[in-house]
Tab-separated table of C-alpha atoms (C1' of nucleotides) in Angstrom:
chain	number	residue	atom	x	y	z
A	1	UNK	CA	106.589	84.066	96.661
A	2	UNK	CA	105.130	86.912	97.275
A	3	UNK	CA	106.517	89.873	99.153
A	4	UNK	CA	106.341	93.813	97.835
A	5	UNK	CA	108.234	93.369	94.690
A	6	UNK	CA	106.625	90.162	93.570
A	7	UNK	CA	103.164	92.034	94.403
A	8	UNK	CA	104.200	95.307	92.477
A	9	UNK	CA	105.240	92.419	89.629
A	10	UNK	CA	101.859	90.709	90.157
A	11	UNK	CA	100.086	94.031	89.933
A	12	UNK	CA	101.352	95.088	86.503
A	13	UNK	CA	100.532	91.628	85.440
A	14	UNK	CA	97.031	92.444	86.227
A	15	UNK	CA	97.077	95.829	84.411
A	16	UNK	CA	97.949	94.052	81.166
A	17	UNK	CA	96.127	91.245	82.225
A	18	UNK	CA	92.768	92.817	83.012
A	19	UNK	CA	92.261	96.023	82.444
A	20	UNK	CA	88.798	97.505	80.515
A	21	UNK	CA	87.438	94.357	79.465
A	22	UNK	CA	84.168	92.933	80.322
A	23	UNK	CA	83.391	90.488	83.216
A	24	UNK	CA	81.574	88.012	81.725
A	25	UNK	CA	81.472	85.149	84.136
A	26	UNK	CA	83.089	83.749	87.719
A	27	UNK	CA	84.573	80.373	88.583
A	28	UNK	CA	85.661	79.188	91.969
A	29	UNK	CA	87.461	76.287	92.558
A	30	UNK	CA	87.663	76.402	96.554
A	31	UNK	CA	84.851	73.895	97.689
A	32	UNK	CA	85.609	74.916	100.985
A	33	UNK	CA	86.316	78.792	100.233
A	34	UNK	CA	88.966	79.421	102.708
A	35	UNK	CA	90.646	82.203	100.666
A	36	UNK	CA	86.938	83.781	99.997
A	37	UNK	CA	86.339	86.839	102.595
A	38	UNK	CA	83.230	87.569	100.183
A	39	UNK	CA	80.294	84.966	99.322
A	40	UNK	CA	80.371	84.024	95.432
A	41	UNK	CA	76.825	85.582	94.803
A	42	UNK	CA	78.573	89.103	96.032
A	43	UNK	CA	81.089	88.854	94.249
A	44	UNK	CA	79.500	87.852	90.631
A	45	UNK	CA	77.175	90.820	91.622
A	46	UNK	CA	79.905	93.330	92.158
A	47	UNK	CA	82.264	92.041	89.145
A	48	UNK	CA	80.060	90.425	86.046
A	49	UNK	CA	79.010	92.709	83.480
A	50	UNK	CA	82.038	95.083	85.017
A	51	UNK	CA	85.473	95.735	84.117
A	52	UNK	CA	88.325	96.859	86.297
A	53	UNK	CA	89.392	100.698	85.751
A	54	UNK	CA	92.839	100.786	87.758
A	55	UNK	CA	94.637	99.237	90.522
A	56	UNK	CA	96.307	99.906	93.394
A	57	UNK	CA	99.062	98.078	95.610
A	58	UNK	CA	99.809	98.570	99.317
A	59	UNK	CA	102.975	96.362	100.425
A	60	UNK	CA	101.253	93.238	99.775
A	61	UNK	CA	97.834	93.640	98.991
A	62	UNK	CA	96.996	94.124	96.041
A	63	UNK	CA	93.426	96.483	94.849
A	64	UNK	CA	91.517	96.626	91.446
A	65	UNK	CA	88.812	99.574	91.202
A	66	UNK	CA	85.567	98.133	89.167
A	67	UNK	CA	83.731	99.937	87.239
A	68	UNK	CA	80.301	99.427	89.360
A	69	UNK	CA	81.390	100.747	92.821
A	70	UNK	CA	83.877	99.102	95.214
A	71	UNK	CA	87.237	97.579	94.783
A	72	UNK	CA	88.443	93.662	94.004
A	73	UNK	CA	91.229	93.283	96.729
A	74	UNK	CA	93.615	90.250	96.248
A	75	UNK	CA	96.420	89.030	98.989
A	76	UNK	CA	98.352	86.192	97.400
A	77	UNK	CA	99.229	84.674	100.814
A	78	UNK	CA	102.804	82.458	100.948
A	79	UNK	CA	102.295	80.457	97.366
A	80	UNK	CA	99.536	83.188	95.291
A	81	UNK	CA	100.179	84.422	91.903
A	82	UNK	CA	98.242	85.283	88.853
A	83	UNK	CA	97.903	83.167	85.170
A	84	UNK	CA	96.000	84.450	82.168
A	85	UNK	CA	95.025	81.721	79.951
A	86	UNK	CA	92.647	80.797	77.355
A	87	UNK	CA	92.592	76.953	76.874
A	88	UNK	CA	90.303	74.705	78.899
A	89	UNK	CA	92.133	72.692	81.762
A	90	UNK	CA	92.538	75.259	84.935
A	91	UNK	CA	96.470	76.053	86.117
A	92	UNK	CA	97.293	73.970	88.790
A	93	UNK	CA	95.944	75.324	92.374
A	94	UNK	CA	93.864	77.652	90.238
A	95	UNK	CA	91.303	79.081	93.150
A	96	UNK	CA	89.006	81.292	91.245
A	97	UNK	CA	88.777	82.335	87.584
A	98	UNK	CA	87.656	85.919	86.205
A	99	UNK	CA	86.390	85.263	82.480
A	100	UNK	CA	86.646	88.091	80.047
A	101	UNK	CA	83.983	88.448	76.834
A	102	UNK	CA	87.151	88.232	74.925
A	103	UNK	CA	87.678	84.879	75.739
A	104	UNK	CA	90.616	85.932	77.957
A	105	UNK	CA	90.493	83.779	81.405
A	106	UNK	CA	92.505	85.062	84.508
A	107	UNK	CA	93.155	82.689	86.918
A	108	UNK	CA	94.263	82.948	90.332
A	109	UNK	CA	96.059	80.457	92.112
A	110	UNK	CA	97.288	79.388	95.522
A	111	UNK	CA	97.942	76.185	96.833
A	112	UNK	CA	98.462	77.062	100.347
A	113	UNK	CA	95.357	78.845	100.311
A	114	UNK	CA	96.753	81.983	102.940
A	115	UNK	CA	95.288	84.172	100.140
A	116	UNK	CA	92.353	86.437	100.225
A	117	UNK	CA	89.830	87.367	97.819
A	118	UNK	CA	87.056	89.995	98.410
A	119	UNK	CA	85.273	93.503	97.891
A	120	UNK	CA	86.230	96.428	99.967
A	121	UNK	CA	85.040	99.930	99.443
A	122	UNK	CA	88.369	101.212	98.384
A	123	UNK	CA	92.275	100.571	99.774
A	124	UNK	CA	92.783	103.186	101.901
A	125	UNK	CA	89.658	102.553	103.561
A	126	UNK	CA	90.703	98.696	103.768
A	127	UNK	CA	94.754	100.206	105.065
A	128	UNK	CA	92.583	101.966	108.408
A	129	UNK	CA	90.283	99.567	109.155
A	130	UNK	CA	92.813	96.480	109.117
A	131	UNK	CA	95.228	97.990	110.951
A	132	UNK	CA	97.569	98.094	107.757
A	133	UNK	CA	100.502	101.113	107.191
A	134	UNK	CA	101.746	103.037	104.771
A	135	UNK	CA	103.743	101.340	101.486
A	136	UNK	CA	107.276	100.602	102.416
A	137	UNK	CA	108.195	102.657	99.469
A	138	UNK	CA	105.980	105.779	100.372
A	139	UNK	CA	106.484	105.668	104.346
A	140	UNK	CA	108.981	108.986	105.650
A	141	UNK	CA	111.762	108.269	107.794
A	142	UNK	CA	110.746	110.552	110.613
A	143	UNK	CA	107.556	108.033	110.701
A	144	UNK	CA	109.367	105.007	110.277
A	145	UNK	CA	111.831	105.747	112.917
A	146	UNK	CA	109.157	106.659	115.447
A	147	UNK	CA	107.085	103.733	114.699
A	148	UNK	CA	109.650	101.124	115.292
A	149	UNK	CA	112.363	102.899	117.800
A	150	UNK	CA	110.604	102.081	121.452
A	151	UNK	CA	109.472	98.611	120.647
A	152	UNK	CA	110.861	95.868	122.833
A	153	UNK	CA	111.089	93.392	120.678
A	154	UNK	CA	113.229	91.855	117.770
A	155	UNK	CA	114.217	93.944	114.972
A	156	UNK	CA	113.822	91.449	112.495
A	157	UNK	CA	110.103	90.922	114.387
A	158	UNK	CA	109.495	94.432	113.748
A	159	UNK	CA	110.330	94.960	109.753
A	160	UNK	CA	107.761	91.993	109.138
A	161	UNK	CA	105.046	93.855	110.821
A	162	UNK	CA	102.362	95.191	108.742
A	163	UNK	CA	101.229	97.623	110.913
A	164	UNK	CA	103.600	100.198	110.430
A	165	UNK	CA	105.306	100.101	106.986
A	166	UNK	CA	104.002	97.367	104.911
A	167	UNK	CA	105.893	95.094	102.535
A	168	UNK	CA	108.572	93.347	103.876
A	169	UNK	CA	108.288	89.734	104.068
A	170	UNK	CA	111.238	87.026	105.273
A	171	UNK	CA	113.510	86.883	102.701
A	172	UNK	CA	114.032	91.074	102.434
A	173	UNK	CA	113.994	91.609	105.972
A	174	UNK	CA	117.270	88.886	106.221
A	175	UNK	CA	118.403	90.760	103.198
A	176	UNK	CA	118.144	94.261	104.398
A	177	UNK	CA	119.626	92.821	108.295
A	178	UNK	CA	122.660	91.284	106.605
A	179	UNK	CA	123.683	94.587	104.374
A	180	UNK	CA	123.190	97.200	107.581
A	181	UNK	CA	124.919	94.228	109.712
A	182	UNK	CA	122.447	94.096	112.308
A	183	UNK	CA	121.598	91.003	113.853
A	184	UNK	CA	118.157	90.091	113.544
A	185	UNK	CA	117.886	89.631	117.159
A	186	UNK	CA	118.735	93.199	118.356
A	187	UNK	CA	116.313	94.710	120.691
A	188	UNK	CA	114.550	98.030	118.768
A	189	UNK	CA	115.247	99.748	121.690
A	190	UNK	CA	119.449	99.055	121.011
A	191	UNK	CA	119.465	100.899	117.417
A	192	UNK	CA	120.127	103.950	116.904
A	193	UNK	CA	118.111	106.591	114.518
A	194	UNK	CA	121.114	106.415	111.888
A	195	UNK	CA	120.982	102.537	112.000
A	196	UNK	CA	117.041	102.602	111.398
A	197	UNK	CA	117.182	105.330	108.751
A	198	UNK	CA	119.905	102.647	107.057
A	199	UNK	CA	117.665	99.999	107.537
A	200	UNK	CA	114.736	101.728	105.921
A	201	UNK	CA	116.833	102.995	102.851
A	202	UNK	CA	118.188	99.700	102.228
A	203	UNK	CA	115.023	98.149	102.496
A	204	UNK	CA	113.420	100.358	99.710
A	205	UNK	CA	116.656	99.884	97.929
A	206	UNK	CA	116.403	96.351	97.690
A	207	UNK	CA	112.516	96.414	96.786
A	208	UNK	CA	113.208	99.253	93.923
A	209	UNK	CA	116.175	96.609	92.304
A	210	UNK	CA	114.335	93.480	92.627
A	211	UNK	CA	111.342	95.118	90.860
A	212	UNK	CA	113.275	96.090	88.300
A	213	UNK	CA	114.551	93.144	87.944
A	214	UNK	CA	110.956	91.659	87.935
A	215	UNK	CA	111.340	89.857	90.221
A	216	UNK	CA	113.672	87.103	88.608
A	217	UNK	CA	116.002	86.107	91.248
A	218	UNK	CA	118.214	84.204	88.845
A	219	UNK	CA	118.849	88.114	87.436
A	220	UNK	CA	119.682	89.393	91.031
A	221	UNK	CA	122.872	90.877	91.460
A	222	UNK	CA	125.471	88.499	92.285
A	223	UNK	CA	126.188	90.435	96.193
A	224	UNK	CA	122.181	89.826	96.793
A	225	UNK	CA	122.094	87.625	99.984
A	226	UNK	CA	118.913	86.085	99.106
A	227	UNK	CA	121.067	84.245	96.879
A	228	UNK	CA	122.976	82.472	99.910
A	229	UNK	CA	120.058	82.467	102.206
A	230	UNK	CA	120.484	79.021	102.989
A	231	UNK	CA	122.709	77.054	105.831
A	232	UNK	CA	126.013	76.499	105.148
A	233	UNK	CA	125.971	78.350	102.370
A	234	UNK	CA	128.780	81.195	101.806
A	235	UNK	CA	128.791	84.673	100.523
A	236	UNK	CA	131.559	86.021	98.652
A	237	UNK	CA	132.316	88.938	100.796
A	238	UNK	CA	132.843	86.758	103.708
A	239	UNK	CA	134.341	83.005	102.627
A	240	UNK	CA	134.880	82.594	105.968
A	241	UNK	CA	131.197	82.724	107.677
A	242	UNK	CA	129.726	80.529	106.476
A	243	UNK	CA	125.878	81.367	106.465
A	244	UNK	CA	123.685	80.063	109.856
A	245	UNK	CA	120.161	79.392	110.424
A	246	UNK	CA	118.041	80.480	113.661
A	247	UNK	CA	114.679	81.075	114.104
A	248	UNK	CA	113.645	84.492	114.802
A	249	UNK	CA	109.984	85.453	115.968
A	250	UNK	CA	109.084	81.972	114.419
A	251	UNK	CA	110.248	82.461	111.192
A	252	UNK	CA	113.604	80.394	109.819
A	253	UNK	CA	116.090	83.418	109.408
A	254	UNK	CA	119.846	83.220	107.689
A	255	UNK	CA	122.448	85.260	108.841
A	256	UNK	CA	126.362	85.873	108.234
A	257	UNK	CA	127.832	85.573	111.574
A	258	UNK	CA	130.989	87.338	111.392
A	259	UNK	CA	128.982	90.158	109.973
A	260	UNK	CA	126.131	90.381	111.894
A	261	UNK	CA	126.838	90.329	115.496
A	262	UNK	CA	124.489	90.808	118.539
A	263	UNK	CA	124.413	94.035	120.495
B	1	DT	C1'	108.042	60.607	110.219
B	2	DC	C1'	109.625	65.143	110.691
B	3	DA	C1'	111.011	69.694	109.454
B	4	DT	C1'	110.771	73.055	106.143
B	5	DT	C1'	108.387	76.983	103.261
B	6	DT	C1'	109.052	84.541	100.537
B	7	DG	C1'	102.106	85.417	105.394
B	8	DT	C1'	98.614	86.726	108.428
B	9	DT	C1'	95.205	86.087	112.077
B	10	DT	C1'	93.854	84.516	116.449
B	11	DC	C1'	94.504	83.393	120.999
B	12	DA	C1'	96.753	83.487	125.563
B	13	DT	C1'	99.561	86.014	128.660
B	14	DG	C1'	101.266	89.822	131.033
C	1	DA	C1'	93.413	98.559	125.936
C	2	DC	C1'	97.966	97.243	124.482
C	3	DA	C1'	102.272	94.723	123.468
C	4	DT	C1'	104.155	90.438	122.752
C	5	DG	C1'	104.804	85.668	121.322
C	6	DA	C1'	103.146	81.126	120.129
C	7	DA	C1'	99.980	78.431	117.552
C	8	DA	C1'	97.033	77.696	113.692
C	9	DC	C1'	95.869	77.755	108.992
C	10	DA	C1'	97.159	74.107	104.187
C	11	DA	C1'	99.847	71.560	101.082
C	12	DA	C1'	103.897	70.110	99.056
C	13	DT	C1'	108.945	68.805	99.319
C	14	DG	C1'	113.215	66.569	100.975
DNA sequence: TCATTTGTTTCATG
DNA sequence: ACATGAAACAAATG
């Protein structure tokens, strides 16, 4: 599920979810606590008795400023989300639960278990020290264009790196490669600064609709690609390319043919 | 049984 | 040290 938009989503869930109320207790439901990058005993002493001020998201990672000191940092992995609930049996995959005094439980689920869940000293000092870049939405183009134009590898390899501009996971970086009709396999080196400035805007383009959009692919415009991203499949604009499959820096990747070519 | 999945880290290689 | 690419992580689905 989640990529930038679904994050941004997941992030104004929390506000509404979580905000100013007190931490009264912790539950965690990992016995062998792969997504916990903090012991339970530090986290029940940075959170109970707390509440959460504000929060922050960069690309996918997702940051929760408590009240005590430090910051709650959540990364929802391949199959994370959020579920507030107040009745007694846990959401399915439910991982670890934040109770509220009110009564108000917030759950946080994952069955893959690629999340993460720990206390950092603040985002920005998490974004240097893992290596992470700037928000998609916030990066310039200058910096974008320097970061990715002498790399030697795939482009499609390079919009799902972190490092540089974070936020774009599998399904927006086939999105964004089938609107500039590049194919996902062009060197870095073979674009051109007008085709990476396109890329870039019609990456932040697509993240700014499907936020708005909350997400809800079902409400995606009908010209969205995501919407054919499977084999065989066929998009409107081109009835006869029908959509193929290849596997791009390990990652199953759907392209239009006729549209995107190699160069 | 095998391949697939919207992510990231780690390891090996050059 | 750095860039790159493959494998690993875990669990469900078809």
């Amino acid at each position: 599920m989640p990529e930038l938009p679904e994050v941004e989503i997941m992030r104004q869930y929390f506000e509404k979810a979580a905000m100013h109320k007190t931490i009264s207790a912790l539950e965690f439901h990992d016995p062998l606590f792969k997504v916990f990058k903090t012991s339970p005993e530090d986290l029940e002493q940075a959170l109970i008795g707390q509440e959460f001020l504000k929060t922050e998201r960069i690309g996918k990672y997702l940051f929760a400023q408590i009240s005590g000191g430090n910051w709650l940092h959540l990364h929802f992995g391949m199959t994370g989300d959020l579920e507030l609930f107040r009745h007694n049996e846990l959401p399915k995959y439910t991982r670890f639960v934040i109770q509220f005094e009110d009564g108000d439980k917030l759950a946080y689920r994952d069955l893959r278990k690629f999340g993460v869940i720990e206390v950092v000293e603040s985002p920005e000092a998490y974004r240097l020290s893992s290596n992470l870049g700037e928000d998609l939405l916030s990066i310039t183009k200058e910096d974008f264009i320097k970061s990715i134009s002498n790399r030697k590898i795939a482009i499609k390899t390079a919009l799902l790196d972190q490092k540089h501009y974070a936020g774009i996971g599998n399904w927006i970086a086939d999105e964004v490669l089938f609107n500039c009709g590049v194919h996902p396999n062009t060197s870095c080196q073979n674009l051109n600064e007008a085709q990476l400035e396109e890329l870039l805007l019609d990456a932040q383009k697509v993240v700014r609709e499907a936020i708005q959009k909350d997400t809800h692919y079902g409400d995606f415009p009908a010209h969205f690609f995501v919407n054919y991203r499977k084999e065989k499949a066929m998009h409107p604009d081109h009835p006869n390319s029908p959509v193929e499959r290849l596997v791009v820096g390990g990652r199953g990747t759907f392209i239009v043919p006729e549209k995107q070519k190699l160069q």
